[in-house]
Short mmCIF file of C-alpha atoms and ligand atoms in Angstrom, two decimals:
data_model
loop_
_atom_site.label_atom_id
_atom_site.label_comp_id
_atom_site.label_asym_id
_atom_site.label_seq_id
_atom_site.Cartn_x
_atom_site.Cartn_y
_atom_site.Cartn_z
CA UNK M 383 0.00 0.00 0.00
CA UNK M 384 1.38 3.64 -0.91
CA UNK M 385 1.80 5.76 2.29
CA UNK M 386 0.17 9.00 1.97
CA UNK M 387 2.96 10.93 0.28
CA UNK M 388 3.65 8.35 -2.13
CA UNK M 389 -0.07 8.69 -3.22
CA UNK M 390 0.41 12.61 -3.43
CA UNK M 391 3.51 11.87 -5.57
CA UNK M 392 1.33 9.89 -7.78
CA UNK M 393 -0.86 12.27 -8.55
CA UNK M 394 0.76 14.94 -8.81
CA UNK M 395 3.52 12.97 -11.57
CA UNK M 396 0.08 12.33 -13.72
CA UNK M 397 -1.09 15.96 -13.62
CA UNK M 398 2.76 16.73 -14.54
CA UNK M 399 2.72 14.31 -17.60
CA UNK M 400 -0.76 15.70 -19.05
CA UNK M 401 1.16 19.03 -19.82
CA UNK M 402 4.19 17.42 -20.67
CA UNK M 403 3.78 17.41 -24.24
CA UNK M 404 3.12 20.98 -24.46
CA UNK M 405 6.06 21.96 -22.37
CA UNK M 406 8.11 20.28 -24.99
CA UNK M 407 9.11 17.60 -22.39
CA UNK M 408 8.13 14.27 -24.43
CA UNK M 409 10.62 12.97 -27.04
CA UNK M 410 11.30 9.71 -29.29
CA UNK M 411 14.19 7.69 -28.83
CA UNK M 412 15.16 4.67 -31.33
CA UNK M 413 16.19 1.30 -30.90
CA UNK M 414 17.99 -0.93 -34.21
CA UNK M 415 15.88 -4.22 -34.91
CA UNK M 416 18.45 -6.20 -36.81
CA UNK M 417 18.53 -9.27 -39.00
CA UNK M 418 19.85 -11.72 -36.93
CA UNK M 419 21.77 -13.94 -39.72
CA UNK M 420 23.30 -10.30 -40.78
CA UNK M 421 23.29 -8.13 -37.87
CA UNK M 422 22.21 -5.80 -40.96
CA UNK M 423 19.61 -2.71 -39.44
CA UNK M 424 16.15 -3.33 -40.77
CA UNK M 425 14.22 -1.48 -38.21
CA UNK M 426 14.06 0.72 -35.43
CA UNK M 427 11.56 0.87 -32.39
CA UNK M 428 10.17 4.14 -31.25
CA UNK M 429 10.43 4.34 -27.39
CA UNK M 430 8.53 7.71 -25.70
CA UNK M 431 10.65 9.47 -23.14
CA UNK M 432 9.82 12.48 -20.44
CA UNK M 433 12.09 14.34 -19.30
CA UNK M 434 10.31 16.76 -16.65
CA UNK M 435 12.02 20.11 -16.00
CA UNK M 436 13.06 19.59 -12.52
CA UNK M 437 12.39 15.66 -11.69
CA UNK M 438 14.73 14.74 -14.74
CA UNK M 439 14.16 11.41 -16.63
CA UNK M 440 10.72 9.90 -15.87
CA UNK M 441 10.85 6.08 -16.64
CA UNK M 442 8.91 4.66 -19.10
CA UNK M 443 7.67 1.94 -17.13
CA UNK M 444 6.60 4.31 -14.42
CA UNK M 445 4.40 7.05 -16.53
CA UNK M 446 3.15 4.58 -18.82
CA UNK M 447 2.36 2.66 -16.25
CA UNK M 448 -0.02 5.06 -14.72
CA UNK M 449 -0.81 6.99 -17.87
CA UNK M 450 -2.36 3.74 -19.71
CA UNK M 451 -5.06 2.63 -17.38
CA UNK M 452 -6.07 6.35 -16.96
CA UNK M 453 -6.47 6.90 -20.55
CA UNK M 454 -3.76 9.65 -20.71
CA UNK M 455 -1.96 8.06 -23.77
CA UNK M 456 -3.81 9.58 -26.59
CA UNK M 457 -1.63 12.95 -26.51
CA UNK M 458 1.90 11.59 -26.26
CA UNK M 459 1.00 8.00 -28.48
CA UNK M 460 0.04 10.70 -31.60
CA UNK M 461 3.21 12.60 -30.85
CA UNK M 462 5.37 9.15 -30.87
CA UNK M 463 3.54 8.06 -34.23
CA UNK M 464 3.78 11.24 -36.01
CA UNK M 465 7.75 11.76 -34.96
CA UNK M 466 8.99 8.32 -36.08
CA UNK M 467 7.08 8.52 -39.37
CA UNK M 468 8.73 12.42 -39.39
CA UNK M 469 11.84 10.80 -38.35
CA UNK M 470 11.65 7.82 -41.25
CA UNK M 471 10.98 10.63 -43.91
CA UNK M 472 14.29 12.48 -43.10
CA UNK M 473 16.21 9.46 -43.13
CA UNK M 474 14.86 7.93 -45.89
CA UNK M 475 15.77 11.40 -47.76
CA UNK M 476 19.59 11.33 -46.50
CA UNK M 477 20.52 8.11 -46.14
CA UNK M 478 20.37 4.85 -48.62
CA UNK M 479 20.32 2.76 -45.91
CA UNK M 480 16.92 3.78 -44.97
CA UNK M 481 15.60 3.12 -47.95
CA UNK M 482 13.85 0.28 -46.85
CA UNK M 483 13.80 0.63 -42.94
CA UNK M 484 10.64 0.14 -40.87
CA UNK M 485 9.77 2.24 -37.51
CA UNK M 486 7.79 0.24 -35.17
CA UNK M 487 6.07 2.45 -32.86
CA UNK M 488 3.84 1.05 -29.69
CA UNK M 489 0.26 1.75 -29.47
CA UNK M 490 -2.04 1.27 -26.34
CA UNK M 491 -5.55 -0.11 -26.67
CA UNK M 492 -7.15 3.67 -25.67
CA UNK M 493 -5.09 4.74 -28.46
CA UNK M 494 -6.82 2.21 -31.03
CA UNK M 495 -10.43 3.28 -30.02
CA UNK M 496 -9.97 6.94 -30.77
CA UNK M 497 -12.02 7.70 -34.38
CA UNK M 498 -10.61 8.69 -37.37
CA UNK M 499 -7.24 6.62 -36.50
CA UNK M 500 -6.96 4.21 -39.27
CA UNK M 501 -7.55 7.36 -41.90
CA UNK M 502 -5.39 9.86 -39.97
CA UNK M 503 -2.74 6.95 -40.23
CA UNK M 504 -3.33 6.35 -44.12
CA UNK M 505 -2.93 9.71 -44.71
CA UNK M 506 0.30 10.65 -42.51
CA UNK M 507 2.19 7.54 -44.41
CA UNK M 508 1.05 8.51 -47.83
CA UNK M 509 1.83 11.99 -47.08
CA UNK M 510 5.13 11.15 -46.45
CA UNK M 511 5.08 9.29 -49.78
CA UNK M 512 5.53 5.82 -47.68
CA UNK M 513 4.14 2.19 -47.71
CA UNK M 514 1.53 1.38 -45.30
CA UNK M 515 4.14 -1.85 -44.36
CA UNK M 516 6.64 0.97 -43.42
CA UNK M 517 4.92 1.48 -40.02
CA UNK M 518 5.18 -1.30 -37.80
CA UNK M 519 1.84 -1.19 -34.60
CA UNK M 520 3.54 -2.64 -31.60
CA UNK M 521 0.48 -3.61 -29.24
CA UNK M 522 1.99 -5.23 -25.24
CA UNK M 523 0.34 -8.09 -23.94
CA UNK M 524 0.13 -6.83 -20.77
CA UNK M 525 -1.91 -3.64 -21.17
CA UNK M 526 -5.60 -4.27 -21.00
CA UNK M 527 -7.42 -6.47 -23.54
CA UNK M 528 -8.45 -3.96 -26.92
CA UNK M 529 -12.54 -3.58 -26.29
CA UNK M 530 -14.24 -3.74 -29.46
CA UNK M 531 -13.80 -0.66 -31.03
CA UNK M 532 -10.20 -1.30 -31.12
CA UNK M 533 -10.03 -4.83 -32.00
CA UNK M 534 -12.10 -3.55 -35.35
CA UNK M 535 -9.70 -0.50 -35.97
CA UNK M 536 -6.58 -3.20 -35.68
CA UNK M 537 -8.87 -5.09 -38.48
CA UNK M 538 -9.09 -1.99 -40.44
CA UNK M 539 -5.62 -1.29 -40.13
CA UNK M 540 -4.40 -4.94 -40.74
CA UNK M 541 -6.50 -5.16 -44.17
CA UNK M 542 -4.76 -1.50 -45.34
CA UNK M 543 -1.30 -3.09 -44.80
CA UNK M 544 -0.13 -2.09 -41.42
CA UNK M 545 1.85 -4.04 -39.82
CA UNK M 546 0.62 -5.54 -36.30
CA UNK M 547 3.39 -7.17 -33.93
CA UNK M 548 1.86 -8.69 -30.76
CA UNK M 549 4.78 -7.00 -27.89
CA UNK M 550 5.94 -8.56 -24.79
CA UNK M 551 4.45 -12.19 -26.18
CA UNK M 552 4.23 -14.57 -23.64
CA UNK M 553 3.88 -12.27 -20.70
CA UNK M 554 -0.17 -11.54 -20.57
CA UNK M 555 -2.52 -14.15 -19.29
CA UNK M 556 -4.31 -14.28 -22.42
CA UNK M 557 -1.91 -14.76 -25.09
CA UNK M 558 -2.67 -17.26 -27.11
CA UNK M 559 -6.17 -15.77 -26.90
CA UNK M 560 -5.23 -12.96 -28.68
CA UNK M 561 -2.67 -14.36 -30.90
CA UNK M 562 -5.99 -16.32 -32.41
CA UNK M 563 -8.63 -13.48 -32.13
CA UNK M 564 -6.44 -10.37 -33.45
CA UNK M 565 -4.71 -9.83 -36.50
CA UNK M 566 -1.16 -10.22 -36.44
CA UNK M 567 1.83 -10.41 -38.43
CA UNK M 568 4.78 -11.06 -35.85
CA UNK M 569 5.32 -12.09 -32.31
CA UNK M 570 7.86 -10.12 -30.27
CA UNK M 571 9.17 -12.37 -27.45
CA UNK M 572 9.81 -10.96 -24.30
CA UNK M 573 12.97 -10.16 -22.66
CA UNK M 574 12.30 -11.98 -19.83
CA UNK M 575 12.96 -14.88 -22.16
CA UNK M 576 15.94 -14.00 -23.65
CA UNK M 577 17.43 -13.36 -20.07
CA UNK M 578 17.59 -17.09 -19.73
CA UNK M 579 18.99 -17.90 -22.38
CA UNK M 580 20.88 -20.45 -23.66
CA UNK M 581 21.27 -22.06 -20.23
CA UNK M 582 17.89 -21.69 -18.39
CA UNK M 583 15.65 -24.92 -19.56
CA UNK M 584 12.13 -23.05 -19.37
CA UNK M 585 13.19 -20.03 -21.47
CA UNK M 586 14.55 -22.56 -24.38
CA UNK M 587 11.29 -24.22 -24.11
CA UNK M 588 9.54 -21.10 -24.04
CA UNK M 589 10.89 -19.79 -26.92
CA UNK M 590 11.40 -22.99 -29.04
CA UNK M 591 7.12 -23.19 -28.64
CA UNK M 592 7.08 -19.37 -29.17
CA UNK M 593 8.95 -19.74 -32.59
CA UNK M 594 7.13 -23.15 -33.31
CA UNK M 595 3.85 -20.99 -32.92
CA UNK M 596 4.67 -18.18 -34.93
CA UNK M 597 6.07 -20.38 -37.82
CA UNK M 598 3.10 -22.38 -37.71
CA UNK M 599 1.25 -19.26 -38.39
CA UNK M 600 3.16 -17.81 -40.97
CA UNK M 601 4.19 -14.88 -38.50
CA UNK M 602 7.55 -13.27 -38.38
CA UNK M 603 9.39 -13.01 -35.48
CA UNK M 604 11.41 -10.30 -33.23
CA UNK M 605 13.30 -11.33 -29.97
CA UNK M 606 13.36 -8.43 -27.49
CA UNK M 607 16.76 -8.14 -25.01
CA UNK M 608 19.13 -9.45 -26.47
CA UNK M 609 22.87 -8.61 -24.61
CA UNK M 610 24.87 -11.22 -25.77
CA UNK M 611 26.64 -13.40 -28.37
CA UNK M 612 25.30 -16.44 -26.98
CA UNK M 613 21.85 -15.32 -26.62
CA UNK M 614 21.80 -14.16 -30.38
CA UNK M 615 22.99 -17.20 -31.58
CA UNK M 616 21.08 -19.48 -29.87
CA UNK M 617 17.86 -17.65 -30.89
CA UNK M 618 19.47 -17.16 -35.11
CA UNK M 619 20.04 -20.98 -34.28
CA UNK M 620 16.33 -21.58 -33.00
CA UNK M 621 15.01 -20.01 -36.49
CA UNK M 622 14.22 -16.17 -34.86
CA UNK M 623 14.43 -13.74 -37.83
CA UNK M 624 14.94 -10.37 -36.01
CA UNK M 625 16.26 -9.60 -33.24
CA UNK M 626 16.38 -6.14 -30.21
CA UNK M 627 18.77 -5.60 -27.22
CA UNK M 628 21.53 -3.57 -26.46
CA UNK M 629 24.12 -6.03 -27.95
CA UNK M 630 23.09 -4.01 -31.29
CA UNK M 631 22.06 -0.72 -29.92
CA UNK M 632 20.45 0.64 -27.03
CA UNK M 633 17.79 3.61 -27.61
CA UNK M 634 19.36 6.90 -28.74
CA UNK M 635 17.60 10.18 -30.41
CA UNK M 636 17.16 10.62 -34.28
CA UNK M 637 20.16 11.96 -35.13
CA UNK M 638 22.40 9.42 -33.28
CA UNK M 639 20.34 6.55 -34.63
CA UNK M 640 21.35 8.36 -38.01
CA UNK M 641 24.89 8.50 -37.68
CA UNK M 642 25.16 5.08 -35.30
CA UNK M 643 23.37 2.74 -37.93
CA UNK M 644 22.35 4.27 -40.98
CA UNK M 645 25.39 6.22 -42.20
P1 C2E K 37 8.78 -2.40 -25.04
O1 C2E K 37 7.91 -1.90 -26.13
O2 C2E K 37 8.82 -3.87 -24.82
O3 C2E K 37 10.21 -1.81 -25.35
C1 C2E K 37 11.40 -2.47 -25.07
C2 C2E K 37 11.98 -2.02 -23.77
O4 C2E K 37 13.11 -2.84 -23.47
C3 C2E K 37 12.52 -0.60 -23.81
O5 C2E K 37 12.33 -0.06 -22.51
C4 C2E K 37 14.00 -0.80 -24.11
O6 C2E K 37 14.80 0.28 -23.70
C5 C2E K 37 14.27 -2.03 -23.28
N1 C2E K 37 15.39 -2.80 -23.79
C6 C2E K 37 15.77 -2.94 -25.08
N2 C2E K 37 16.83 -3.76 -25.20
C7 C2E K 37 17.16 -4.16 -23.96
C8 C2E K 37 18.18 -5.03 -23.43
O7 C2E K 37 19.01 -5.59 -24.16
N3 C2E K 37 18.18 -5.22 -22.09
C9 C2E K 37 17.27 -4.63 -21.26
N4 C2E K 37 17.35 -4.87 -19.96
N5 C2E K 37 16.29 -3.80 -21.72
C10 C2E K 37 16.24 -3.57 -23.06
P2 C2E K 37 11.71 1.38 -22.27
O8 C2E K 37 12.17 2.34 -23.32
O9 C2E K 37 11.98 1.70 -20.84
O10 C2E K 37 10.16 1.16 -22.49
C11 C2E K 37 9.40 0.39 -21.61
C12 C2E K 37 8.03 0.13 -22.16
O11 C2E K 37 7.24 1.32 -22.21
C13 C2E K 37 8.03 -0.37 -23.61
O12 C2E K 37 8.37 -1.74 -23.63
C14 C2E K 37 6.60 -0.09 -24.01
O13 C2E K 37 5.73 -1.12 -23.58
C15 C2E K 37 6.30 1.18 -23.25
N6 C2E K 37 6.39 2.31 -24.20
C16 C2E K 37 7.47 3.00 -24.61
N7 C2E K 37 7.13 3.96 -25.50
C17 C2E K 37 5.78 3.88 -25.65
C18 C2E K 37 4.81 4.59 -26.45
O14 C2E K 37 5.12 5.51 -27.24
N8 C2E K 37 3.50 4.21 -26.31
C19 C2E K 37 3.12 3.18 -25.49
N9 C2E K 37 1.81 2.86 -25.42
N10 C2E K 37 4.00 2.49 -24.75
C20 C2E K 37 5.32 2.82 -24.82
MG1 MG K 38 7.58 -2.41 -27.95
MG1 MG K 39 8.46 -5.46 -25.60
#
């Protein structure tokens, strides 16, 4: 239970990170999704981060984690989606080797529900004079199930091309549920996972069925952490075609991403 002042904290941090945006206090930061049997940079994952003028860095598991279930996510998730894809057009027009990059940004299930989404996304990529399979919809498995409205918008977007990746996979109680109910096109397995890796007898399991599932599906598939040799190529070994962690980049800001992996 929170004492009193940790309560006060709380709510005060939320009513901090509503005007965070407009205090110019949100920005994107980018981690490389690589080709595991080429360590060659195919993607990169937008990550949200607050920096508050006098508390510092805000973690994301902290404000997300108390700016999800109170529906605060709208704001900041159309500022994340909006940068990468502004972020994707100015590589794309300096460097070759983002000719054919992907930004995978996360989305929360609030997010999905909000009208005029699946048009407002249409148009921002074709604006930009990208595909619809450029932009990569990164939904976690252990925010709270997509009502209706939102499982139909992940429809709408699935059948115009986007691309939907199911995050954190493994770690919410219903995911095989949702693996058969939404539409998909790759699993992303959990870091957790990868942590045990290659020594630690559930994780291999874990993953091997993981894989198994996705291949059986015709998914691709994205292992998230990933710190070391071993761990890569045990899961390049296992038949995992991308691959996330700090052994190829931790997150860094547009212009480092730039210069880091595309140049
Ligand atoms: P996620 O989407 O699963 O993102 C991966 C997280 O793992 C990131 O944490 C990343 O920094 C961290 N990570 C990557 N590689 C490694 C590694 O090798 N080792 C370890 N220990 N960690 C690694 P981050 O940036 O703190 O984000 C935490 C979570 O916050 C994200 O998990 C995502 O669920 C959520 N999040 C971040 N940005 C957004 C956003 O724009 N919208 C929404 N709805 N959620 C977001
Ligand atoms: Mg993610
Ligand atoms: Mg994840």
């Amino acid at each position: 239970m929170p004492d009193r002042s940790d309560a006060h904290h709380a709510v005060w941090l939320s009513g901090e990170f509503v005007a965070a945006e407009g205090r110019g206090e949100l920005s994107i930061a980018y981690q490389p999704i690589v080709e595991l049997a080429t360590s060659r940079v195919v993607g990169a994952e937008a990550l949200l981060r607050w920096t508050h003028a006098t508390s510092g860095a805000v973690s994301p598991d902290t404000f997300i984690g108390f700016a999800e279930p109170e529906g605060l996510l709208s704001g900041p998730g159309a500022f994340a989606l909006q940068t990468a894809l502004d972020d994707l057009a100015s590589w794309r027009a300096n460097s070759r080797a983002a000719r054919d990059l992907f930004v995978s940004v996360n989305v929360s299930p609030t997010q999905l529900d909000s009208p005029g989404l699946v048009t407002d996304l249409k148009q921002a990529v074709d604006q930009r004079g990208m595909a619809q399979r450029d932009l990569h919809l990164e939904l976690t498995e252990t925010a709270p199930p997509p009502g209706p409205g939102a499982v139909q918008a992940l429809h709408d977007l699935h059948s115009h091309g986007f691309h939907i990746a199911i995050d954190d996979f493994g770690t919410g109680y219903s995911s095989l549920l949702r693996v058969q109910n939404l539409p998909c096109d790759s699993l992303k397995i959990d870091r957790a996972f990868t942590a045990g890796l290659p020594d630690d007898t559930a994780c291999r399991a874990i993953v091997a069925s993981s894989l198994a599932l996705a291949h059986g599906m015709s998914l691709g598939t994205v292992a998230e952490g990933i710190e070391t040799v071993e761990q890569r190529n045990h899961l390049h070994q296992a038949g995992c075609d991308l691959g996330q962690g700090y052994l190829f980049g931790r997150p860094v800001d547009a212009a480092t991403f730039r210069a880091t992996h595309l140049d």
